[in-house]
CSV table of C-alpha atoms in Angstrom, one decimal:
chain,number,residue,atom,x,y,z
L,1,MET,CA,147.4,98.6,109.9
L,2,ASN,CA,146.6,101.2,108.4
L,3,LYS,CA,144.2,103.9,109.1
L,4,ARG,CA,142.0,102.5,106.0
L,5,GLN,CA,141.9,99.3,107.6
L,6,THR,CA,141.6,99.9,111.3
L,7,SER,CA,138.3,102.1,110.4
L,8,LEU,CA,137.6,99.3,108.0
L,9,GLU,CA,137.9,96.9,111.4
L,10,THR,CA,135.3,99.2,113.6
L,11,THR,CA,132.5,99.7,111.6
L,12,ILE,CA,132.2,95.8,112.0
L,13,LEU,CA,133.1,95.6,115.3
L,14,ILE,CA,129.6,98.6,115.3
L,15,ILE,CA,127.3,96.7,113.2
L,16,GLU,CA,127.7,93.5,115.3
L,17,LEU,CA,127.4,95.3,118.0
L,18,LEU,CA,124.1,96.7,117.0
L,19,LYS,CA,123.1,92.9,115.2
L,20,ARG,CA,123.2,91.5,119.2
L,21,ILE,CA,121.5,94.8,121.3
L,22,PRO,CA,117.9,93.3,122.4
L,23,LYS,CA,114.6,94.4,122.5
L,24,SER,CA,112.6,93.1,124.7
L,25,TRP,CA,115.5,93.1,127.7
L,26,TRP,CA,118.7,94.4,129.4
L,27,ILE,CA,122.3,93.4,127.4
L,28,THR,CA,126.0,94.4,128.9
L,29,ALA,CA,128.5,94.4,128.0
L,30,LEU,CA,130.4,91.8,129.4
L,31,GLU,CA,128.0,89.8,127.5
L,32,LEU,CA,128.1,92.0,124.2
L,33,LYS,CA,131.9,90.7,124.9
L,34,GLN,CA,131.7,86.9,124.6
L,35,GLN,CA,129.5,86.5,122.2
L,36,LEU,CA,131.8,89.1,120.2
L,37,ALA,CA,134.8,86.7,121.2
L,38,GLU,CA,132.3,83.6,119.8
L,39,ILE,CA,132.8,84.6,116.2
L,40,GLY,CA,136.3,85.6,116.1
L,41,LEU,CA,136.4,90.1,117.7
L,42,ASP,CA,137.8,89.7,120.6
L,43,ARG,CA,137.8,92.9,121.8
L,44,ASP,CA,138.6,94.1,125.7
L,45,ILE,CA,135.8,95.2,127.5
L,46,HIS,CA,136.8,99.2,127.9
L,47,THR,CA,136.5,99.1,124.2
L,48,ILE,CA,132.9,97.7,124.2
L,49,GLN,CA,132.4,100.4,126.6
L,50,ARG,CA,133.0,103.2,124.9
L,51,HIS,CA,131.8,102.6,121.3
L,52,MET,CA,128.1,101.3,123.5
L,53,LYS,CA,128.6,104.5,125.2
L,54,SER,CA,129.0,106.5,121.6
L,55,LEU,CA,126.3,104.3,120.3
L,56,VAL,CA,123.6,106.1,122.8
L,57,GLU,CA,125.1,109.2,122.6
L,58,SER,CA,124.4,109.0,118.7
L,59,SER,CA,121.2,110.6,117.5
L,60,HIS,CA,121.6,107.5,114.8
L,61,PHE,CA,120.2,105.1,116.9
L,62,PRO,CA,117.2,105.0,119.4
L,63,ILE,CA,119.2,102.6,122.3
L,64,ASP,CA,118.7,103.2,126.4
L,65,MET,CA,121.1,102.5,128.8
L,66,ASP,CA,120.2,101.8,132.0
L,67,ASP,CA,122.5,102.7,134.1
L,68,ARG,CA,121.2,102.5,137.6
L,69,SER,CA,123.6,99.8,138.5
L,70,LYS,CA,126.7,98.2,137.2
L,71,PRO,CA,127.1,96.6,134.8
L,72,TYR,CA,124.7,99.1,132.6
L,73,GLY,CA,122.8,97.5,130.2
L,74,TYR,CA,121.5,98.0,126.9
L,75,ARG,CA,118.5,97.4,124.8
L,76,TRP,CA,116.6,99.1,121.7
L,77,SER,CA,114.1,101.7,122.5
L,78,GLN,CA,110.7,100.5,122.5
L,79,GLN,CA,109.7,102.6,119.2
L,80,ALA,CA,112.9,101.0,117.5
L,81,VAL,CA,112.5,98.7,115.1
L,82,GLY,CA,116.1,96.7,115.8
L,83,PHE,CA,118.9,96.2,113.2
L,84,THR,CA,119.3,93.7,110.7
L,85,VAL,CA,121.3,93.7,108.1
L,86,ASN,CA,118.7,91.8,105.1
L,87,SER,CA,115.3,91.7,105.3
L,88,LEU,CA,114.2,88.7,106.0
L,89,SER,CA,111.8,87.3,103.3
L,90,ILE,CA,108.5,85.6,104.7
L,91,GLN,CA,109.4,82.1,104.2
L,92,GLU,CA,112.6,82.8,106.0
L,93,SER,CA,110.2,84.5,109.0
L,94,LEU,CA,108.3,81.6,108.7
L,95,ILE,CA,111.5,78.9,109.5
L,96,LEU,CA,112.7,81.1,111.8
L,97,GLN,CA,109.5,81.7,114.0
L,98,MET,CA,109.3,77.7,113.5
L,99,ALA,CA,112.8,76.9,115.1
L,100,HIS,CA,112.7,79.2,118.0
L,101,LYS,CA,109.8,77.6,119.1
L,102,THR,CA,111.4,73.7,119.2
L,103,LEU,CA,115.3,75.2,119.9
L,104,LYS,CA,114.9,78.1,122.5
L,105,ASN,CA,115.6,75.5,125.4
L,106,LEU,CA,118.9,73.3,123.9
L,107,LEU,CA,121.0,76.3,122.7
L,108,PRO,CA,122.8,78.6,124.9
L,109,SER,CA,121.4,82.2,125.1
L,110,SER,CA,124.6,83.4,124.3
L,111,LEU,CA,123.6,81.6,120.8
L,112,MET,CA,120.3,82.7,120.4
L,113,ASP,CA,120.5,85.5,122.4
L,114,SER,CA,123.0,87.1,119.0
L,115,MET,CA,120.0,85.7,116.9
L,116,SER,CA,117.5,87.8,118.8
L,117,GLY,CA,117.2,90.5,115.9
L,118,PHE,CA,116.4,88.0,112.8
L,119,PHE,CA,113.8,86.2,115.7
L,120,GLU,CA,112.0,89.4,116.3
L,121,GLU,CA,111.8,90.3,112.8
L,122,ALA,CA,110.5,87.3,111.9
L,123,ASN,CA,107.6,87.5,114.5
L,124,ARG,CA,106.7,91.6,112.9
L,125,ASN,CA,107.0,90.1,109.3
L,126,ILE,CA,104.4,87.3,110.2
L,127,SER,CA,102.1,89.4,112.8
L,128,HIS,CA,101.9,92.3,110.3
L,129,THR,CA,101.4,90.7,106.8
L,130,GLN,CA,98.3,92.6,105.1
L,131,ASP,CA,97.1,89.2,103.7
L,132,PRO,CA,97.0,85.9,104.9
L,133,THR,CA,99.5,84.3,103.0
L,134,LYS,CA,99.8,80.0,102.8
L,135,GLU,CA,103.0,80.6,104.7
L,136,VAL,CA,101.3,82.3,107.6
L,137,GLN,CA,98.3,79.7,107.5
L,138,TRP,CA,101.0,76.9,107.9
L,139,LEU,CA,101.6,78.0,110.9
L,140,SER,CA,98.3,77.4,112.4
L,141,LYS,CA,98.3,73.9,110.4
L,142,VAL,CA,101.3,71.8,112.2
L,143,VAL,CA,101.7,70.6,115.9
L,144,VAL,CA,103.7,68.8,117.6
L,145,ALA,CA,101.4,66.2,119.5
L,146,PRO,CA,102.6,65.0,122.8
L,147,GLU,CA,102.3,60.8,123.0
L,148,THR,CA,101.1,61.8,126.7
L,149,GLN,CA,98.9,64.3,128.5
L,150,PRO,CA,100.3,67.8,128.5
L,151,LEU,CA,101.9,68.6,131.4
L,152,LEU,CA,102.4,72.8,132.3
L,153,PRO,CA,106.3,73.8,131.9
L,154,PRO,CA,107.5,74.1,135.7
L,155,GLU,CA,109.7,77.9,136.0
L,156,LEU,CA,112.8,78.0,135.5
L,157,HIS,CA,115.2,80.6,136.3
L,158,PRO,CA,116.6,83.0,133.3
L,159,GLU,CA,119.5,83.8,134.2
L,160,VAL,CA,120.5,80.0,135.7
L,161,PHE,CA,119.0,78.9,132.2
L,162,ASN,CA,121.9,81.2,131.0
L,163,GLN,CA,124.9,80.4,133.0
L,164,VAL,CA,123.9,76.3,132.7
L,165,SER,CA,124.1,76.6,129.0
L,166,CYS,CA,126.7,79.2,129.0
L,167,ALA,CA,129.1,77.0,131.2
L,168,LEU,CA,128.0,73.8,129.1
L,169,TYR,CA,129.2,75.6,125.6
L,170,ASN,CA,132.3,76.7,127.3
L,171,ASN,CA,133.3,73.3,128.9
L,172,CYS,CA,133.8,75.6,132.0
L,173,TRP,CA,132.8,74.6,135.3
L,174,LEU,CA,129.8,75.7,137.5
L,175,GLU,CA,128.9,76.7,140.6
L,176,LEU,CA,125.4,75.6,141.8
L,177,THR,CA,122.4,75.5,144.3
L,178,TYR,CA,120.1,73.2,144.0
L,179,ARG,CA,117.3,72.4,145.6
L,180,ASN,CA,116.4,68.3,145.4
L,181,ALA,CA,112.8,66.5,145.4
L,182,GLY,CA,113.3,66.5,149.6
L,183,GLY,CA,113.4,69.8,150.0
L,184,ASP,CA,116.7,69.7,150.4
L,185,VAL,CA,119.0,72.6,149.9
L,186,LYS,CA,123.2,72.1,148.2
L,187,GLU,CA,125.5,73.7,147.1
L,188,LYS,CA,127.9,72.2,144.3
L,189,SER,CA,130.7,72.8,142.0
L,190,ILE,CA,129.6,70.4,138.6
L,191,MET,CA,131.1,69.9,135.3
L,192,PRO,CA,127.7,70.1,132.9
L,193,LEU,CA,127.7,67.5,130.0
L,194,GLY,CA,124.6,67.7,128.7
L,195,LEU,CA,121.5,69.2,128.4
L,196,ALA,CA,118.1,67.1,127.6
L,197,GLN,CA,114.8,68.5,126.8
L,198,GLN,CA,112.1,65.7,128.1
L,199,GLY,CA,108.3,66.9,127.3
L,200,PRO,CA,108.4,70.5,129.2
L,201,ARG,CA,111.1,70.0,131.8
L,202,LEU,CA,114.6,70.3,131.7
L,203,TYR,CA,117.7,68.1,132.8
L,204,LEU,CA,121.7,68.7,133.0
L,205,VAL,CA,123.9,65.6,133.1
L,206,CYS,CA,126.1,66.4,135.0
L,207,ARG,CA,129.5,65.6,137.3
L,208,PHE,CA,130.5,66.4,140.7
L,209,LYS,CA,133.6,67.8,141.7
L,210,GLY,CA,135.6,64.7,142.4
L,211,TYR,CA,133.5,62.4,141.2
L,212,GLU,CA,133.2,60.0,138.0
L,213,ASP,CA,129.7,59.0,138.1
L,214,ASP,CA,127.6,60.4,136.3
L,215,ARG,CA,124.3,62.8,137.9
L,216,ILE,CA,120.5,64.1,136.3
L,217,LEU,CA,119.2,67.4,137.8
L,218,ALA,CA,116.2,69.7,136.4
L,219,LEU,CA,116.8,72.7,135.9
L,220,HIS,CA,113.2,74.0,137.6
L,221,ARG,CA,115.0,72.5,141.3
L,222,MET,CA,118.2,74.6,140.6
L,223,ILE,CA,118.1,78.0,143.1
L,224,SER,CA,120.7,79.7,141.2
L,225,ALA,CA,124.0,79.1,138.9
L,226,ARG,CA,127.1,80.4,138.4
L,227,SER,CA,129.4,79.9,135.1
L,228,THR,CA,132.9,80.6,136.2
L,229,SER,CA,136.3,80.7,134.3
L,230,LEU,CA,137.9,77.5,134.7
L,231,SER,CA,137.6,75.3,132.1
L,232,PHE,CA,137.6,71.2,132.2
L,233,GLU,CA,138.4,68.7,129.7
L,234,ARG,CA,135.2,67.2,128.6
L,235,PRO,CA,135.5,63.2,129.2
L,236,VAL,CA,136.1,61.3,126.3
L,237,ASP,CA,133.9,58.3,127.5
L,238,PHE,CA,130.8,60.2,127.5
L,239,ASP,CA,128.5,59.7,125.3
L,240,LEU,CA,125.0,61.8,125.7
L,241,LYS,CA,123.0,60.2,122.8
L,242,ALA,CA,124.4,56.4,124.7
L,243,TYR,CA,123.6,58.5,127.9
L,244,SER,CA,120.2,58.6,126.6
L,245,ASP,CA,119.6,55.3,124.6
L,246,GLU,CA,120.3,54.1,127.8
L,247,ALA,CA,116.6,55.4,128.9
L,248,ARG,CA,118.3,57.3,131.4
L,249,PHE,CA,116.3,59.8,131.0
L,250,THR,CA,112.9,57.8,132.0
L,251,PHE,CA,111.8,59.0,135.0
L,252,GLY,CA,109.3,61.6,136.6
L,253,GLU,CA,109.1,63.9,139.2
L,254,GLY,CA,110.3,60.6,141.6
L,255,VAL,CA,114.1,60.7,143.0
L,256,LYS,CA,116.2,58.4,141.2
L,257,SER,CA,119.8,57.4,140.9
L,258,GLY,CA,122.3,59.1,139.7
L,259,CYS,CA,120.1,62.6,141.4
L,260,LEU,CA,121.3,65.1,143.3
L,261,SER,CA,118.8,63.8,146.3
L,262,GLY,CA,121.1,63.4,149.7
């Protein structure tokens, strides 16, 4: 590989790193490595850490590093505007803002995080528009009306959702601590198969290790979750749409057959 090609690949890597640095939360070198691997830039953790150290020390990019404990976290400084390659139009900003509201609980955290720069720019474009354009007014002209009395969404632990979505996306076993409707706390190793949103609640369809029947677990009852590196073959006999069409998700807060209750 010649010097010019190596320099180009390094530049591309740094651009992709800058695009993935959030402004509102910390991101670790390992999380950046995982996001880059998803787009075909597979680099070792030491390379990512070395580049992040250089970016933090550089006077060109206002990036903060949280080095109070390992793993270190990175984010844009509060006064920074972030980093994007292209500027979004007001129409693109509108579409992104509406998409974010719809998809934020249905896409893997890694994918949503990789789009954080675009979502933040979209919000800035709309909130800082000088005149109330027709595009901005559109946000106040449309609403998704619930069929029943809306319920307050239960509190979800962000890291739990992050680990669940990561395991689901990568077809990896998930180590879970869960409190069922009866208050009993269980620790299980599960195979995540699908994510469903019913009103304000999120449910995970899964199979327990050693079993072949499908279970439904509420994410707000999960105390902790950890995506392992052990992958599994997704069952060929499982179809989430067919599962939903059988009205498997027509339940409330009561205990239902197939849920983690015992």
